Structures are given as C-alpha cells and as structure tokens.
mmCIF file of C-alpha atoms in Angstrom:
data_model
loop_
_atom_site.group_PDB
_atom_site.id
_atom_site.type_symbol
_atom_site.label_atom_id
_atom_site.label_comp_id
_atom_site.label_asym_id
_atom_site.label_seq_id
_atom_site.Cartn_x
_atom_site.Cartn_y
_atom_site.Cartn_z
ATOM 1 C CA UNK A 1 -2.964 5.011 -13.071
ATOM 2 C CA UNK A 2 -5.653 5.537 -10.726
ATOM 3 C CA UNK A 3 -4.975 6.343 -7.331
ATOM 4 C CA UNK A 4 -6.048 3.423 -5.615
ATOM 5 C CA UNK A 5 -3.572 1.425 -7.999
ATOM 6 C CA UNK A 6 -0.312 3.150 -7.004
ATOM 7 C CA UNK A 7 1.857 0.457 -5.534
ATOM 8 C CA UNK A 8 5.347 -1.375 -6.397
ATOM 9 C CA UNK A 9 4.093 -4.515 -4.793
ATOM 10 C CA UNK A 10 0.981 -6.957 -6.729
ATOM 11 C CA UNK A 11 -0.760 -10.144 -5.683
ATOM 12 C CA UNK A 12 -0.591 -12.342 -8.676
ATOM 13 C CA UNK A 13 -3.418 -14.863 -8.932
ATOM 14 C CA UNK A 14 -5.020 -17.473 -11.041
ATOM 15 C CA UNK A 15 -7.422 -20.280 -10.998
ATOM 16 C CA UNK A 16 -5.073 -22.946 -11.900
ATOM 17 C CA UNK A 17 -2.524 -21.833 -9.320
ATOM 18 C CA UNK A 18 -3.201 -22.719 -5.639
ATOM 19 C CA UNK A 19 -0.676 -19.884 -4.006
ATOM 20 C CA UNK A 20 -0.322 -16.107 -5.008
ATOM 21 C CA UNK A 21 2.804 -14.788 -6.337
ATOM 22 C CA UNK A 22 3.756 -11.602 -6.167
ATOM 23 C CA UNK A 23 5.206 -8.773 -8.674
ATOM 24 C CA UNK A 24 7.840 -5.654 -6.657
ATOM 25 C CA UNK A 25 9.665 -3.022 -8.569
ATOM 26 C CA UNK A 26 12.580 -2.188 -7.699
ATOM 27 C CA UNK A 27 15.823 -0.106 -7.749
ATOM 28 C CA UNK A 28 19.072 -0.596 -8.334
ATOM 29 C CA UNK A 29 20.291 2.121 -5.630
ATOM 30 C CA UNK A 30 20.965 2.445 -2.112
ATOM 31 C CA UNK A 31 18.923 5.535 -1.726
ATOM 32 C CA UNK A 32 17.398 5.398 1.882
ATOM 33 C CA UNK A 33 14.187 6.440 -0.160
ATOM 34 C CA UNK A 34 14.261 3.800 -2.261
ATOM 35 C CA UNK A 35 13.861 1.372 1.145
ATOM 36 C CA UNK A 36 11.037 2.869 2.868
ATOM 37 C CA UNK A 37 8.577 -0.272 1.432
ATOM 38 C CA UNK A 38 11.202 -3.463 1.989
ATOM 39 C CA UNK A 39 9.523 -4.333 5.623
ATOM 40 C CA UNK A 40 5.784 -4.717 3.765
ATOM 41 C CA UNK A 41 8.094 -7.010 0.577
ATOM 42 C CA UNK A 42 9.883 -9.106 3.111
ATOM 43 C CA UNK A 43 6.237 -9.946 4.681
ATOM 44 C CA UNK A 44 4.982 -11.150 1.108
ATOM 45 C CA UNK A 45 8.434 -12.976 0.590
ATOM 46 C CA UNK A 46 8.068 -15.076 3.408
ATOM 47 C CA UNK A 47 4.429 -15.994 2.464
ATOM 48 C CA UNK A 48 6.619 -17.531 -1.231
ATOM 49 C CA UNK A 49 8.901 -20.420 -1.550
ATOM 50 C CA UNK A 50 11.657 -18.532 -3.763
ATOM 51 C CA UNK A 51 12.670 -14.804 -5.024
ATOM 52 C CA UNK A 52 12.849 -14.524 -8.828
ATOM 53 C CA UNK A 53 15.439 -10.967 -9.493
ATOM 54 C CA UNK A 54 15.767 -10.064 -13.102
ATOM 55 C CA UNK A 55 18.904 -12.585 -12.771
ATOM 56 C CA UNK A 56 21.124 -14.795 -10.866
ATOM 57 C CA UNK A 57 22.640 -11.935 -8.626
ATOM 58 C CA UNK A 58 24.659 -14.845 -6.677
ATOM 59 C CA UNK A 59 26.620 -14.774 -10.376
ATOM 60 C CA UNK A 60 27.771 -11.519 -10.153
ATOM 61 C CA UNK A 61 25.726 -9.243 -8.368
ATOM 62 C CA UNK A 62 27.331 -5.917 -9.634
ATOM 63 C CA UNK A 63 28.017 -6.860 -13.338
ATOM 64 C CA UNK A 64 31.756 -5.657 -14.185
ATOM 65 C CA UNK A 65 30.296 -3.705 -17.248
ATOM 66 C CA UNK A 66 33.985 -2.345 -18.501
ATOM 67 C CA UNK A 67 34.093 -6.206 -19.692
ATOM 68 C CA UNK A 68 31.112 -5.549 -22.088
ATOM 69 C CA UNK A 69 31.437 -1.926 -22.654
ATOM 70 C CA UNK A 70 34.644 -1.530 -24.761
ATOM 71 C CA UNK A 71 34.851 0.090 -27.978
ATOM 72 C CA UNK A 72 35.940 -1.863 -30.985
ATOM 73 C CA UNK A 73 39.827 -2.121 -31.545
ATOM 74 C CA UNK A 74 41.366 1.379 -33.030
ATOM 75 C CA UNK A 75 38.491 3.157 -31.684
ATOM 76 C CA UNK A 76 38.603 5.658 -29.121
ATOM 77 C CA UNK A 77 36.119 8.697 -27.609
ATOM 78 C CA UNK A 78 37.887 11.072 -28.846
ATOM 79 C CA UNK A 79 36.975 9.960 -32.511
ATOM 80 C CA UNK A 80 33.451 11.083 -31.791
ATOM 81 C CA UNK A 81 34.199 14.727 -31.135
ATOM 82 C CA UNK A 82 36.196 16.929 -32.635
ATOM 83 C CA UNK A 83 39.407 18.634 -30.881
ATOM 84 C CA UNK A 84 38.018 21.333 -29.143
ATOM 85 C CA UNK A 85 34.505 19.472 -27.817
ATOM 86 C CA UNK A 86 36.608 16.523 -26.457
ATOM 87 C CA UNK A 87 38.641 19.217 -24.909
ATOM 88 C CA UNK A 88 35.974 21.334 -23.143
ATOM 89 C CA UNK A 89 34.133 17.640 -22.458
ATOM 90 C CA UNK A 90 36.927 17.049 -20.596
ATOM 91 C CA UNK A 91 36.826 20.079 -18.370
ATOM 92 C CA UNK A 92 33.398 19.874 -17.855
ATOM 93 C CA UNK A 93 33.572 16.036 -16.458
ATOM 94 C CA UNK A 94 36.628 16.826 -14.439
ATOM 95 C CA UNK A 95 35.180 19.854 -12.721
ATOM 96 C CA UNK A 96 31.955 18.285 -11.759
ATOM 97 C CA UNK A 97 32.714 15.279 -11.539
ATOM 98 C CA UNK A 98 36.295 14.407 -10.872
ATOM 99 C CA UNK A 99 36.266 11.745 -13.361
ATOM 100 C CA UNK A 100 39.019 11.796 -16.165
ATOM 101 C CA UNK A 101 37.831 11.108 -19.902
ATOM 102 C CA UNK A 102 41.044 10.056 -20.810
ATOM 103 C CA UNK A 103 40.752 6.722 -18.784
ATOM 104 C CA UNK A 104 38.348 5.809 -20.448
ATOM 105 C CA UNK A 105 39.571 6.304 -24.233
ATOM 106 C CA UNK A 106 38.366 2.506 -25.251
ATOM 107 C CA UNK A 107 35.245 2.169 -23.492
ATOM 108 C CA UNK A 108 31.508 3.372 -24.627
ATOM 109 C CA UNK A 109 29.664 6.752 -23.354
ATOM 110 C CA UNK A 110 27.351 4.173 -21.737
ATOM 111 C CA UNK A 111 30.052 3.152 -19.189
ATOM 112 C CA UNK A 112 31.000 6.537 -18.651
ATOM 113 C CA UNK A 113 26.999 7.505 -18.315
ATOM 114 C CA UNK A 114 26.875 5.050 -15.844
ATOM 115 C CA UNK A 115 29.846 5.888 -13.555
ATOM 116 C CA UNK A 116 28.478 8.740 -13.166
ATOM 117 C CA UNK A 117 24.937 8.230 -12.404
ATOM 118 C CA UNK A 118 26.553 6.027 -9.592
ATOM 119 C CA UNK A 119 28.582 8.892 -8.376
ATOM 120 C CA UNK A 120 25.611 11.153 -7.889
ATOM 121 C CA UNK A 121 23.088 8.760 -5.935
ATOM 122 C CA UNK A 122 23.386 8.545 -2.310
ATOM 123 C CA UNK A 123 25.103 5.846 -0.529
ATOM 124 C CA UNK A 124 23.103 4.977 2.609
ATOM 125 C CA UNK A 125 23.073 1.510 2.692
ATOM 126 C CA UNK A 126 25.824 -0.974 1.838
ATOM 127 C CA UNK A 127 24.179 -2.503 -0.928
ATOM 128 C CA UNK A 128 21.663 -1.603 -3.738
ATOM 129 C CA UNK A 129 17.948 -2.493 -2.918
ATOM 130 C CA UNK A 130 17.442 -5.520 -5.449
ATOM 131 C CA UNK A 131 20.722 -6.929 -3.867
ATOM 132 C CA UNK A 132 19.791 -6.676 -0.065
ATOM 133 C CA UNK A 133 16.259 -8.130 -1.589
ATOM 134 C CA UNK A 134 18.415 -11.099 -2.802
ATOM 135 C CA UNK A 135 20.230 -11.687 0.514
ATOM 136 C CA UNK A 136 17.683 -11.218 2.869
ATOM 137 C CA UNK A 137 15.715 -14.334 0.651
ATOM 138 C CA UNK A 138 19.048 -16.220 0.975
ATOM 139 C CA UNK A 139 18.898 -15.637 4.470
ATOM 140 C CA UNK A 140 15.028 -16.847 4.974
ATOM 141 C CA UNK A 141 16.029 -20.307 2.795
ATOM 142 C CA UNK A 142 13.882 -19.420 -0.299
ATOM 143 C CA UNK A 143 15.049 -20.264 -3.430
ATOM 144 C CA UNK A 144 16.601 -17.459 -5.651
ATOM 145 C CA UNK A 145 16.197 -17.891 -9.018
ATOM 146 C CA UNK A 146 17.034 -15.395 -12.425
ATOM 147 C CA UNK A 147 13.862 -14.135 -14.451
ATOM 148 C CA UNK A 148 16.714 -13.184 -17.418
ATOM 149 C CA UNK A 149 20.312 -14.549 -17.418
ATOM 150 C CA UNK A 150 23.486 -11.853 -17.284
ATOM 151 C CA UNK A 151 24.577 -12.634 -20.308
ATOM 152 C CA UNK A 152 21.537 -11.721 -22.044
ATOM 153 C CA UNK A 153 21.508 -8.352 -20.002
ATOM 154 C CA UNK A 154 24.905 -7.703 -21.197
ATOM 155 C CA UNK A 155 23.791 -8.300 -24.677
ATOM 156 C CA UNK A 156 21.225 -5.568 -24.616
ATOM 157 C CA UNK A 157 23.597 -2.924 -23.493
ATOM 158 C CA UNK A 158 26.167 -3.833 -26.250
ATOM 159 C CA UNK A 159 22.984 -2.929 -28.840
ATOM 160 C CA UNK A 160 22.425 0.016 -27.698
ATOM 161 C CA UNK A 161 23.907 2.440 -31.013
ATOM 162 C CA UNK A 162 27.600 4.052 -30.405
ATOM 163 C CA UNK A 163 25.670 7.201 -32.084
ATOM 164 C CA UNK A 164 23.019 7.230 -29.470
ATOM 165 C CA UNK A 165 25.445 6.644 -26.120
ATOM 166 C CA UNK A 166 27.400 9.520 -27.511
ATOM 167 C CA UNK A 167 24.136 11.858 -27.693
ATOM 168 C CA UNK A 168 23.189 11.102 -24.821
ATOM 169 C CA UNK A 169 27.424 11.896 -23.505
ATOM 170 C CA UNK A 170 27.287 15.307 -25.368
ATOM 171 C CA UNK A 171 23.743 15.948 -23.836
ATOM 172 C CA UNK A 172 25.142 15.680 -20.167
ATOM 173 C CA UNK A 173 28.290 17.346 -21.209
ATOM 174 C CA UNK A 174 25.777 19.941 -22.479
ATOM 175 C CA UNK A 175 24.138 20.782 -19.067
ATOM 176 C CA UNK A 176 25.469 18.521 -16.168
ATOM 177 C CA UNK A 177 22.934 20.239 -13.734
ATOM 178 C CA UNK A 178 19.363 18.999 -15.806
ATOM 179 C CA UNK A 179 21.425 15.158 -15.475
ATOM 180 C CA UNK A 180 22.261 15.696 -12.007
ATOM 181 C CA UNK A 181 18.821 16.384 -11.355
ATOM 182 C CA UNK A 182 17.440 14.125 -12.730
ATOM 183 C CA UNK A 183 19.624 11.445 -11.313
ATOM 184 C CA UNK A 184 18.614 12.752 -7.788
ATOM 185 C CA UNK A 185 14.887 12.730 -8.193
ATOM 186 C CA UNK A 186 14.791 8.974 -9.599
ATOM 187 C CA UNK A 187 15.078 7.576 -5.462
ATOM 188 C CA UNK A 188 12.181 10.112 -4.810
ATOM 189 C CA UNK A 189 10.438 9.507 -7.860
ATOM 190 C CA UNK A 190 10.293 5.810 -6.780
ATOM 191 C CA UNK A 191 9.429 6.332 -3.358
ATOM 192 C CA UNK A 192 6.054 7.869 -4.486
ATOM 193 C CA UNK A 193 5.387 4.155 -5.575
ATOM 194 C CA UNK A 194 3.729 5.097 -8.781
ATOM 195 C CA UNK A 195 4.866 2.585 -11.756
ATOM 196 C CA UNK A 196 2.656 4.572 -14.035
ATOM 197 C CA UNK A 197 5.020 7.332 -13.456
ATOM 198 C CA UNK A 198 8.315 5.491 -13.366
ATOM 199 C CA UNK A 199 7.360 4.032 -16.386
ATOM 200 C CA UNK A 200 6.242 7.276 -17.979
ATOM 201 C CA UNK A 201 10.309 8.797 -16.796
ATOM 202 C CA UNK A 202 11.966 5.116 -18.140
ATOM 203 C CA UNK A 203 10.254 6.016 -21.224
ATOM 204 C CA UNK A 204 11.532 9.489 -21.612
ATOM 205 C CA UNK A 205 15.238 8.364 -20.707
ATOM 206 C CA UNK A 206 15.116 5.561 -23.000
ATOM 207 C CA UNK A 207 13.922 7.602 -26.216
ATOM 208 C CA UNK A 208 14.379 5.621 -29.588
ATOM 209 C CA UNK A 209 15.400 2.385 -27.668
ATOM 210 C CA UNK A 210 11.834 1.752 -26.100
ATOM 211 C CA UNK A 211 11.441 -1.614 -28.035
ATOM 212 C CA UNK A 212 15.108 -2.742 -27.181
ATOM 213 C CA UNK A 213 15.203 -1.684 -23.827
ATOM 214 C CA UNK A 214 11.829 -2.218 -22.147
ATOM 215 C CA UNK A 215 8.655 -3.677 -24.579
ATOM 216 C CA UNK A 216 11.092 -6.775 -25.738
ATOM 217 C CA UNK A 217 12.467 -7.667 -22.560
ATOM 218 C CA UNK A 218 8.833 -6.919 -20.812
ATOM 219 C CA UNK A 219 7.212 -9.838 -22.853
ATOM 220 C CA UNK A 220 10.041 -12.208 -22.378
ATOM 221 C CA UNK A 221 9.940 -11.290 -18.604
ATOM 222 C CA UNK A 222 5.911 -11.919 -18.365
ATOM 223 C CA UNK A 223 6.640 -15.369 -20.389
ATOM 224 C CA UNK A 224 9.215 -16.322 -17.858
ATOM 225 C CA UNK A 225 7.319 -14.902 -14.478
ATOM 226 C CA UNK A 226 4.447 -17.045 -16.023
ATOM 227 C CA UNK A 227 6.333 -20.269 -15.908
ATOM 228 C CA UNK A 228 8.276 -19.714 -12.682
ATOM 229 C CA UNK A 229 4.601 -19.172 -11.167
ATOM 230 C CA UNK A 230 3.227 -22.240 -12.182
ATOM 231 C CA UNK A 231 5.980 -23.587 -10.331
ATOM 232 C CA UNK A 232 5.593 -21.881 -6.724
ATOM 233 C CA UNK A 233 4.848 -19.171 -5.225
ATOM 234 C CA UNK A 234 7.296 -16.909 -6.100
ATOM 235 C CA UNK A 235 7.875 -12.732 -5.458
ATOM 236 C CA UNK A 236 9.488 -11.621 -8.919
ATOM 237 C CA UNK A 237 11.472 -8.656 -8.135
ATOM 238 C CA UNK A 238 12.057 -6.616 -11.721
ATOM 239 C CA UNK A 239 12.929 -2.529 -12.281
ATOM 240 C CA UNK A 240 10.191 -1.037 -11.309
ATOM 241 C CA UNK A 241 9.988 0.675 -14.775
ATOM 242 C CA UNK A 242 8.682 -2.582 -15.722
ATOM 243 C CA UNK A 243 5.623 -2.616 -14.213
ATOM 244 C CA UNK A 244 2.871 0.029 -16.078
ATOM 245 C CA UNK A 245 1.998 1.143 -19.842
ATOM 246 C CA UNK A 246 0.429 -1.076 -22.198
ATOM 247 C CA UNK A 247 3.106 -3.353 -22.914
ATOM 248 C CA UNK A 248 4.016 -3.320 -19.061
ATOM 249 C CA UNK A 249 4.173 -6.649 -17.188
ATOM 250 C CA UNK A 250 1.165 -5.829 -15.169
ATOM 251 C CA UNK A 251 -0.457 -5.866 -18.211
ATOM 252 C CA UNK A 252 1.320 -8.667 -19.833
ATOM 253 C CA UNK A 253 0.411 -11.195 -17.168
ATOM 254 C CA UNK A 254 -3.485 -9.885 -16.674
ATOM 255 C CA UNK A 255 -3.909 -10.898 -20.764
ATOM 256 C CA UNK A 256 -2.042 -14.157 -19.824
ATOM 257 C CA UNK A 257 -4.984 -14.882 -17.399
ATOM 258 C CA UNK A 258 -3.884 -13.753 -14.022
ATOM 259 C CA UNK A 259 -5.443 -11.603 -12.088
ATOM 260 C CA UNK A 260 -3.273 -8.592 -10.417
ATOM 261 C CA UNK A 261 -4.404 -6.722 -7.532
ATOM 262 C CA UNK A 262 -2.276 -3.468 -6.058
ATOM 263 C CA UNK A 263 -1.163 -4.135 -2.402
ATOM 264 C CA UNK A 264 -0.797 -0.947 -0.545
ATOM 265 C CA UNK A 265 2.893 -0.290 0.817
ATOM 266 C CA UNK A 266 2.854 1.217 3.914
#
C-alpha cells in the first residue's frame, strides 16, 4: 500500500449518498499505542449520526467465550497429547504464564490461546479501544448499531478445527518467547497505521482459516456497511485486519461503487 494510503481511518463516498461515512480499524486492546489516533476518530464520529462496531457491544461487550468454547462431552486436552507432552505443556504454561492447564480440561486450545494473549498485552486503559469507541458514541447521542450479531461471531470460533487450535497450542507450547513476541508487537504494529500490513500479519496468524476467518466475513461486512450507509452517515468501526488485500473491505466497498479516500491520522 502506497505511502500516501497508510491510514486506519477512510472517507466513504458516493453519488447517491448525500453525507460521507467513514471506515476505522481497530483493536481489541488497551495498549496506550493502540490510542494514539482516537482524538482524529472522535472528530469524524461527531460529523455521523451513529457508530456501526462489528456488533452490539451494549449486548455483551466482552463475550464470555468459556460459554462457546467447551469441548464436546468425554473430551478433555489431555486426549490430544500424549502423557509426557501434556506433562511438560503443563510446566511450560505454568512457568511463564501462571496459568494451570488442568482448569481448563473441557475447554478448546482457542480459549486457552486467548487467555493468554490477554495476559501478555498491556493494560493502560480501563477498557479495550473498540469498547471506549462504543461509549464515547453513547456518550455524544449517536446511534450504535452491530455490523455482525454475537451470535454469529461465536459461531465462527466454534468452526475453527479442534486439530488446528491444538497446533497452534503445541506451537506456543513449542517456543512461548516467538508468541510472546508477537503478541507484543501487534499494539505497535497497529500504531504504524498500515492495514496493508496488519492485514498481511492477520493473514499469517490465521493460516488455513483465511476464508473462514476474514474473506467470508469481509464480504458480508461490506454488504452490511453498504446498507447501514445508505441509511446515515455512519463511522463503521471493524478489526483493522479488515481493511486491505484484495478481498479487504476497502476494496469490497470501492467495487460496490463508493469511493474511499485515506484520511491522515495525526
């Protein structure tokens, strides 16, 4: 993505519409990093009569995931490794992370994945970026709408394999210090406000589970930003590894007829 086209934040425009929208990736994390652009959002949000997040966060805005993320009945973890691995797993989580496989015999690696991703991000702010997004709209009076519903969130992480959350468990088990890195650079990563290459790291992370967990939910996101849009002016807030490649909803809306132009975040 060219230079000039680095930016989390897009005017969306069409002939048919009176009022720009506007597209912001976000971040699910309270990284101070990942709030260095909110002033510059806010200033587009109150030029919009509502906030579209990826869904009703007024629902539940921190999904309880250990509702959706439980292994079938007469399954456990330990049924995925054999003696000894489960055994030195368990070491190696307990060591560097504090966390305790065995409380968490019933539920999927994805649960455990993610309990530990929160553990390593830093905790400056009380709440995650997309939430104190969704507040601060509440607090202006706009309207705050759902792009995607929770349920159908939830239903995406219950199809992601068994086989593939446990790779991805024996992987970090494998060398906690590559995860933990990685986890750490994600704030930074997004404070360079490149979606090209948050999209390009999304894609890496995601592997085999590109269609499922990005290009299908892309085009049903464009589909739904388009009709919201129509409506009012609206600032669609969406993971910001959303945004780029060719099945990205920049992309998505431009072949729908809008035209999206990079506003620079400052």
């Amino acid at each position: 993505m060219k230079q000039k086209k680095k930016s989390l934040l897009w005017q969306i425009e069409h002939p048919a519409v009176d009022r720009p929208s506007f597209l912001f990736g976000t971040m699910h994390v309270r990284d101070q990093q990942a709030f260095s652009y909110l002033q510059t959002v806010y200033a587009h949000l109150q030029q919009c009569d509502a906030l579209a997040a990826e869904y009703d966060l007024s629902r539940q805005a921190t999904p309880d995931l250990s509702a959706v993320l439980r292994l079938p009945p007469g399954q456990s973890l330990a049924d995925f490794f054999s003696p000894a691995q489960y055994q030195k797993l368990q070491r190696i989580l307990l060591k560097s992370f504090q966390i305790d496989i065995r409380f968490f015999q019933h539920f999927t690696p994805l649960l455990l994945i993610n309990l530990i991703t929160e553990q390593l991000l830093q905790q400056d702010h009380p709440q995650a970026l997309d939430l104190q997004l969704w507040q601060s709209a509440g607090e202006m009076g706009k309207d705050r709408l759902g792009i995607e519903t929770l349920e159908e969130q939830m239903a995406v992480l219950q199809q992601i394999p068994l086989g593939h959350q446990v790779k991805l468990l024996r992987s970090l088990g494998r060398n906690v210090s590559r995860f933990r890195q990685s986890v750490r650079q994600s704030p930074a990563l997004y404070s360079d406000a490149d979606p090209q290459q948050l999209y390009r790291s999304v894609r890496r992370s995601t592997h085999g589970l590109r269609h499922l967990l990005l290009f299908r939910r892309n085009h049903i996101m464009a589909e739904r930003i388009e009709a919201l849009i129509r409506q009012q002016p609206t600032l669609c807030a969406i993971g910001a590894g959303h945004l780029a490649g060719k099945e990205g909803v920049i992309r998505l809306l431009k072949l729908r007829g809008f035209k999206l132009r990079p506003i620079p975040l400052v």
